[in-house]
Amino acid sequence: MSTRAVLQVGPLKPSLAQTLQDDYAAYVLPDDPADFLAEHGHEIRAVVTSGRTGVDAELMSALPNLGAVVNFGVGYDTTDVDAAAERGVVVSNTPDVLTDCVADTAVGLMIDTLRQFSASDRYVRACRWPVDGSYPLTRQVSNTRVGIIGLGRIGSAIAKRLSAFGCTIAYHNRHEVEGAPYTYMGSPAELAAGVDVLVVAAAGGAGTNRLVSSEVIDALGSRGYLINIARGSVLDEEALVSALVDGRLAGAGLDVFADEPNVPQALLSMDNVVVLPHVASGTVETRAAMEQLTLRNLDSFLESGRLVTPVPMPVTASK
């Protein structure tokens, strides 16, 4: 293989970026890439990127010998998989290794949102307890009715954890999951109407864009809570903010946003909203495992043309 067959697109975990430099002599796509692509685009066989950056059709067209997009992270909605399939480019991600940490985050976010622990902490730090008295009562977590949108690896792990809290679990998926011990609902709105907490764990991409619509949020209602650890694109963020401002939703816990790292200003002053900076997989152990799997995918492709964890590609597209 060419000693410079790898291109890094977008920021990556520092140790991964350093490995790409040291072991693969990888190029880094510059902010103004036109001259670079004209000179080096034909050399690139594999791109390493993340779910926050991805590879669009325009970049693929400038890499005529591209064979693989190796993604650091489970989400790959920022990569144009239709364009990749048309060009015969395979795409990988890093599933499984981050399932536990993301599921842990979903449960922790749900507890914090319903019990308002972060807001209670701010209450104490602001010295309000001696002045204003006890913090207002909050909502119980155990034995609540929880709906999960997306019963894949992460959604199933969330359901397993919440079952231990005595929660009643229902879910919506594109298709009913055979053997799942939870109640299947035919639409997100139908699911939302029958639960206290709606947890969004669906994959991002065009097929789920604003799947959690204003209709779904209205169905969840003024006593309902929404937790999102999926992608900001899955949720109609404007509709969510409007519902929270108007009191048509009880609260929300959000790890992802539509325009990261920008968070709607209205959310920042709400004690019934918990906002996290996209940290669901952000542990030392999980990020190390993601890095290892990313490099395994890259090595496998460069050596054999195959990926360890390929993502499903559109079946109607052809090279």
Short mmCIF file of C-alpha atoms in Angstrom, two decimals:
data_model
loop_
_atom_site.label_atom_id
_atom_site.label_comp_id
_atom_site.label_asym_id
_atom_site.label_seq_id
_atom_site.Cartn_x
_atom_site.Cartn_y
_atom_site.Cartn_z
CA MET A 1 0.00 0.00 0.00
CA SER A 2 1.01 3.64 -0.35
CA THR A 3 2.71 4.92 2.78
CA ARG A 4 0.30 7.84 2.68
CA ALA A 5 -2.99 6.14 1.92
CA VAL A 6 -4.86 7.45 4.98
CA LEU A 7 -6.57 10.79 5.49
CA GLN A 8 -7.82 12.17 8.81
CA VAL A 9 -10.97 14.25 8.40
CA GLY A 10 -11.97 16.41 11.35
CA PRO A 11 -10.67 16.34 14.94
CA LEU A 12 -10.14 12.99 16.61
CA LYS A 13 -9.09 11.69 20.01
CA PRO A 14 -5.50 13.00 20.40
CA SER A 15 -3.93 9.59 20.88
CA LEU A 16 -5.73 8.26 17.79
CA ALA A 17 -4.64 11.25 15.73
CA GLN A 18 -1.06 10.74 16.92
CA THR A 19 -1.15 7.04 15.99
CA LEU A 20 -2.42 7.92 12.53
CA GLN A 21 0.53 10.30 12.14
CA ASP A 22 3.17 7.98 13.58
CA ASP A 23 2.11 4.59 12.20
CA TYR A 24 0.29 5.48 8.98
CA ALA A 25 1.88 8.80 7.95
CA ALA A 26 -1.69 10.01 7.58
CA TYR A 27 -2.55 13.29 5.96
CA VAL A 28 -4.86 15.69 7.82
CA LEU A 29 -7.46 17.40 5.67
CA PRO A 30 -6.82 21.17 5.88
CA ASP A 31 -9.57 23.72 6.48
CA ASP A 32 -9.15 24.95 2.91
CA PRO A 33 -8.75 21.60 1.15
CA ALA A 34 -8.90 22.46 -2.57
CA ASP A 35 -5.16 22.53 -3.30
CA PHE A 36 -4.48 19.55 -1.04
CA LEU A 37 -7.15 17.43 -2.71
CA ALA A 38 -5.94 18.36 -6.19
CA GLU A 39 -2.43 17.22 -5.30
CA HIS A 40 -3.06 14.26 -2.99
CA GLY A 41 -6.69 13.20 -3.39
CA HIS A 42 -5.79 10.27 -5.67
CA GLU A 43 -3.50 8.76 -2.99
CA ILE A 44 -6.19 8.25 -0.38
CA ARG A 45 -7.60 4.77 0.14
CA ALA A 46 -9.12 5.25 3.59
CA VAL A 47 -10.53 8.16 5.57
CA VAL A 48 -10.64 8.13 9.37
CA THR A 49 -13.25 10.49 10.79
CA SER A 50 -15.87 10.73 13.54
CA GLY A 51 -19.61 11.03 13.77
CA ARG A 52 -19.26 14.73 14.43
CA THR A 53 -17.53 15.37 11.08
CA GLY A 54 -18.11 12.56 8.58
CA VAL A 55 -17.49 12.47 4.84
CA ASP A 56 -19.95 14.00 2.40
CA ALA A 57 -20.46 13.22 -1.29
CA GLU A 58 -18.37 16.21 -2.41
CA LEU A 59 -15.31 15.03 -0.49
CA MET A 60 -15.76 11.48 -1.76
CA SER A 61 -15.79 12.76 -5.33
CA ALA A 62 -12.40 14.37 -4.72
CA LEU A 63 -10.95 11.04 -3.53
CA PRO A 64 -11.19 8.81 -6.64
CA ASN A 65 -9.46 5.83 -5.02
CA LEU A 66 -11.26 5.98 -1.70
CA GLY A 67 -12.34 2.55 -0.52
CA ALA A 68 -13.36 3.00 3.11
CA VAL A 69 -14.62 5.53 5.62
CA VAL A 70 -13.51 4.40 9.07
CA ASN A 71 -15.61 6.08 11.72
CA PHE A 72 -14.59 6.67 15.34
CA GLY A 73 -17.95 6.38 17.08
CA VAL A 74 -21.20 4.49 16.67
CA GLY A 75 -23.02 7.30 14.85
CA TYR A 76 -22.23 7.75 11.17
CA ASP A 77 -25.11 9.95 10.01
CA THR A 78 -22.68 12.70 8.96
CA THR A 79 -21.27 10.38 6.29
CA ASP A 80 -23.25 10.13 3.04
CA VAL A 81 -23.77 6.36 2.93
CA ASP A 82 -25.79 6.57 -0.28
CA ALA A 83 -22.91 8.26 -2.07
CA ALA A 84 -20.51 5.77 -0.48
CA ALA A 85 -22.54 2.80 -1.71
CA GLU A 86 -22.73 4.22 -5.22
CA ARG A 87 -18.95 4.47 -5.29
CA GLY A 88 -18.33 1.09 -3.69
CA VAL A 89 -16.93 2.71 -0.55
CA VAL A 90 -17.44 0.71 2.65
CA VAL A 91 -18.12 2.39 5.99
CA SER A 92 -17.40 1.22 9.53
CA ASN A 93 -18.30 2.37 13.02
CA THR A 94 -17.52 1.25 16.58
CA PRO A 95 -20.61 -0.52 17.94
CA ASP A 96 -20.90 -2.51 21.18
CA VAL A 97 -17.84 -1.02 22.88
CA LEU A 98 -19.74 2.10 23.93
CA THR A 99 -23.12 0.51 24.66
CA ASP A 100 -22.70 0.28 28.44
CA CYS A 101 -21.46 3.83 28.95
CA VAL A 102 -24.17 5.36 26.77
CA ALA A 103 -26.84 3.32 28.53
CA ASP A 104 -25.41 4.36 31.91
CA THR A 105 -25.58 7.99 30.79
CA ALA A 106 -29.21 7.65 29.72
CA VAL A 107 -30.20 6.28 33.12
CA GLY A 108 -28.12 8.85 34.99
CA LEU A 109 -29.60 11.64 32.89
CA MET A 110 -33.10 10.38 33.55
CA ILE A 111 -32.49 10.26 37.31
CA ASP A 112 -30.94 13.73 37.33
CA THR A 113 -33.75 15.20 35.25
CA LEU A 114 -36.63 13.75 37.26
CA ARG A 115 -35.01 14.24 40.68
CA GLN A 116 -33.30 17.54 39.74
CA PHE A 117 -30.03 16.65 41.47
CA SER A 118 -27.99 19.11 39.42
CA ALA A 119 -30.45 21.89 40.21
CA SER A 120 -30.43 20.86 43.90
CA ASP A 121 -26.64 21.07 43.90
CA ARG A 122 -26.83 24.60 42.48
CA TYR A 123 -29.44 25.43 45.14
CA VAL A 124 -27.04 24.48 47.93
CA ARG A 125 -24.02 26.18 46.33
CA ALA A 126 -26.02 29.40 45.99
CA CYS A 127 -26.63 29.28 49.79
CA ARG A 128 -30.38 29.17 49.24
CA TRP A 129 -31.09 26.23 51.57
CA PRO A 130 -30.74 28.24 54.84
CA VAL A 131 -32.69 31.13 53.33
CA ASP A 132 -35.42 29.53 51.21
CA GLY A 133 -35.78 26.23 53.03
CA SER A 134 -36.11 22.75 51.60
CA TYR A 135 -35.83 22.17 47.88
CA PRO A 136 -39.20 21.57 46.16
CA LEU A 137 -40.39 18.00 45.76
CA THR A 138 -39.47 16.21 42.54
CA ARG A 139 -40.58 13.18 40.52
CA GLN A 140 -39.91 9.54 41.46
CA VAL A 141 -37.84 7.48 39.00
CA SER A 142 -38.62 3.92 40.10
CA ASN A 143 -41.83 2.33 38.79
CA THR A 144 -42.36 4.93 36.08
CA ARG A 145 -43.58 4.10 32.59
CA VAL A 146 -40.72 4.47 30.13
CA GLY A 147 -40.87 4.51 26.35
CA ILE A 148 -37.71 3.88 24.31
CA ILE A 149 -37.41 4.97 20.69
CA GLY A 150 -34.86 2.63 19.12
CA LEU A 151 -34.53 -0.80 20.76
CA GLY A 152 -31.10 -1.61 19.32
CA ARG A 153 -27.99 -2.41 21.34
CA ILE A 154 -28.10 0.79 23.35
CA GLY A 155 -31.88 0.92 23.69
CA SER A 156 -31.94 -2.66 24.93
CA ALA A 157 -29.21 -1.91 27.47
CA ILE A 158 -31.20 1.07 28.73
CA ALA A 159 -34.33 -1.06 29.03
CA LYS A 160 -32.45 -3.72 30.99
CA ARG A 161 -31.17 -1.14 33.46
CA LEU A 162 -34.53 0.55 33.92
CA SER A 163 -36.28 -2.78 34.39
CA ALA A 164 -34.21 -3.14 37.57
CA PHE A 165 -35.83 0.10 38.76
CA GLY A 166 -39.25 -1.49 38.38
CA CYS A 167 -40.05 0.61 35.32
CA THR A 168 -42.62 -0.58 32.80
CA ILE A 169 -40.96 -0.54 29.37
CA ALA A 170 -42.53 0.03 25.97
CA TYR A 171 -40.74 0.82 22.72
CA HIS A 172 -41.01 1.90 19.11
CA ASN A 173 -38.75 0.61 16.34
CA ARG A 174 -39.00 0.52 12.58
CA HIS A 175 -39.86 -3.14 13.10
CA GLU A 176 -41.00 -5.08 16.14
CA VAL A 177 -38.05 -6.80 17.84
CA GLU A 178 -38.67 -10.54 17.93
CA GLY A 179 -38.45 -11.93 21.44
CA ALA A 180 -38.26 -8.53 23.15
CA PRO A 181 -40.02 -8.67 26.54
CA TYR A 182 -41.38 -5.14 26.15
CA THR A 183 -44.56 -3.69 24.66
CA TYR A 184 -44.25 -2.60 21.03
CA MET A 185 -46.00 0.58 19.90
CA GLY A 186 -46.62 1.35 16.24
CA SER A 187 -45.59 5.02 16.22
CA PRO A 188 -43.53 7.45 18.32
CA ALA A 189 -46.65 9.49 19.13
CA GLU A 190 -48.54 6.40 20.29
CA LEU A 191 -45.57 5.45 22.45
CA ALA A 192 -45.24 8.93 23.94
CA ALA A 193 -48.93 9.12 24.83
CA GLY A 194 -48.66 6.13 27.15
CA VAL A 195 -45.45 6.81 29.09
CA ASP A 196 -44.04 9.16 31.73
CA VAL A 197 -40.54 9.30 30.24
CA LEU A 198 -39.53 9.06 26.59
CA VAL A 199 -35.93 8.00 25.96
CA VAL A 200 -34.54 8.61 22.47
CA ALA A 201 -31.95 6.02 21.44
CA ALA A 202 -32.52 5.83 17.68
CA ALA A 203 -29.71 6.10 15.15
CA GLY A 204 -29.29 9.41 13.35
CA GLY A 205 -29.57 9.96 9.62
CA ALA A 206 -32.15 10.98 7.06
CA GLY A 207 -34.55 8.21 8.09
CA THR A 208 -34.90 9.50 11.65
CA ASN A 209 -34.59 13.26 11.09
CA ARG A 210 -37.00 14.97 13.53
CA LEU A 211 -38.62 11.62 14.26
CA VAL A 212 -39.48 13.07 17.67
CA SER A 213 -41.72 15.80 16.29
CA SER A 214 -43.95 18.40 17.88
CA GLU A 215 -46.76 15.83 17.68
CA VAL A 216 -44.71 13.36 19.73
CA ILE A 217 -43.75 16.01 22.27
CA ASP A 218 -47.39 17.08 22.64
CA ALA A 219 -48.39 13.44 23.12
CA LEU A 220 -45.85 13.12 25.94
CA GLY A 221 -47.59 16.03 27.61
CA SER A 222 -47.08 18.42 30.49
CA ARG A 223 -46.25 15.63 32.97
CA GLY A 224 -43.84 13.88 30.65
CA TYR A 225 -40.05 13.96 30.44
CA LEU A 226 -37.81 13.52 27.40
CA ILE A 227 -34.27 12.08 27.47
CA ASN A 228 -32.08 12.21 24.36
CA ILE A 229 -28.73 10.39 24.11
CA ALA A 230 -29.08 9.63 20.38
CA ARG A 231 -28.49 12.48 17.93
CA GLY A 232 -29.73 16.05 17.97
CA SER A 233 -31.17 15.53 14.50
CA VAL A 234 -33.65 12.92 15.77
CA LEU A 235 -35.48 15.57 17.77
CA ASP A 236 -37.32 18.71 16.66
CA GLU A 237 -35.30 20.95 18.94
CA GLU A 238 -37.39 24.07 18.32
CA ALA A 239 -40.56 22.20 19.24
CA LEU A 240 -38.88 20.88 22.39
CA VAL A 241 -37.76 24.33 23.52
CA SER A 242 -41.21 25.75 22.85
CA ALA A 243 -42.89 23.01 24.88
CA LEU A 244 -40.52 23.52 27.81
CA VAL A 245 -40.92 27.31 27.77
CA ASP A 246 -44.71 26.98 27.65
CA GLY A 247 -44.86 24.31 30.36
CA ARG A 248 -46.22 21.72 27.94
CA LEU A 249 -43.42 19.32 28.94
CA ALA A 250 -42.27 18.58 32.49
CA GLY A 251 -38.54 18.40 31.74
CA ALA A 252 -35.75 17.13 29.53
CA GLY A 253 -32.32 15.58 29.80
CA LEU A 254 -30.15 16.19 26.73
CA ASP A 255 -26.67 14.95 25.83
CA VAL A 256 -26.95 15.88 22.15
CA PHE A 257 -28.10 18.93 20.22
CA ALA A 258 -28.97 19.96 16.68
CA ASP A 259 -26.08 22.40 16.28
CA GLU A 260 -23.32 21.26 18.61
CA PRO A 261 -21.65 22.79 20.51
CA ASN A 262 -24.36 25.44 20.45
CA VAL A 263 -27.21 24.89 22.92
CA PRO A 264 -30.48 26.89 22.79
CA GLN A 265 -30.10 29.75 25.25
CA ALA A 266 -33.57 29.23 26.70
CA LEU A 267 -32.58 25.82 28.09
CA LEU A 268 -29.68 27.12 30.16
CA SER A 269 -31.80 28.76 32.85
CA MET A 270 -34.27 25.91 33.33
CA ASP A 271 -33.88 23.78 36.47
CA ASN A 272 -36.08 21.07 34.92
CA VAL A 273 -33.59 20.62 32.08
CA VAL A 274 -30.21 18.88 32.33
CA VAL A 275 -27.75 19.60 29.51
CA LEU A 276 -24.55 17.62 28.91
CA PRO A 277 -21.80 18.31 26.33
CA HIS A 278 -22.20 15.06 24.34
CA VAL A 279 -20.37 12.93 26.90
CA ALA A 280 -22.37 9.68 26.81
CA SER A 281 -19.38 7.58 25.67
CA GLY A 282 -16.85 9.85 27.36
CA THR A 283 -15.00 7.52 29.70
CA VAL A 284 -11.34 6.55 29.53
CA GLU A 285 -12.22 2.89 29.10
CA THR A 286 -14.81 3.33 26.38
CA ARG A 287 -12.85 5.83 24.31
CA ALA A 288 -9.79 3.53 24.45
CA ALA A 289 -11.91 0.62 23.22
CA MET A 290 -13.36 2.79 20.44
CA GLU A 291 -9.85 3.79 19.39
CA GLN A 292 -8.70 0.18 19.26
CA LEU A 293 -11.69 -0.87 17.17
CA THR A 294 -11.18 2.08 14.81
CA LEU A 295 -7.59 0.98 14.19
CA ARG A 296 -8.64 -2.64 13.76
CA ASN A 297 -11.07 -1.56 11.06
CA LEU A 298 -8.39 0.54 9.35
CA ASP A 299 -5.79 -2.23 9.46
CA SER A 300 -8.24 -4.82 8.22
CA PHE A 301 -9.28 -2.69 5.27
CA LEU A 302 -5.74 -1.78 4.25
CA GLU A 303 -4.66 -5.42 4.46
CA SER A 304 -7.68 -7.24 3.05
CA GLY A 305 -10.22 -4.71 1.79
CA ARG A 306 -12.66 -5.83 4.50
CA LEU A 307 -13.87 -4.15 7.67
CA VAL A 308 -14.29 -5.64 11.13
CA THR A 309 -17.52 -3.77 11.91
CA PRO A 310 -19.08 -2.56 8.64
CA VAL A 311 -22.33 -0.64 8.75
CA PRO A 312 -25.32 -1.70 6.63
CA MET A 313 -25.22 -0.05 3.22
CA PRO A 314 -28.20 0.88 1.01
CA VAL A 315 -29.14 -2.26 -0.91
CA THR A 316 -30.42 -0.45 -3.98
CA ALA A 317 -27.19 1.41 -4.65
CA SER A 318 -24.58 -0.03 -6.97
CA LYS A 319 -21.02 0.82 -7.69
#
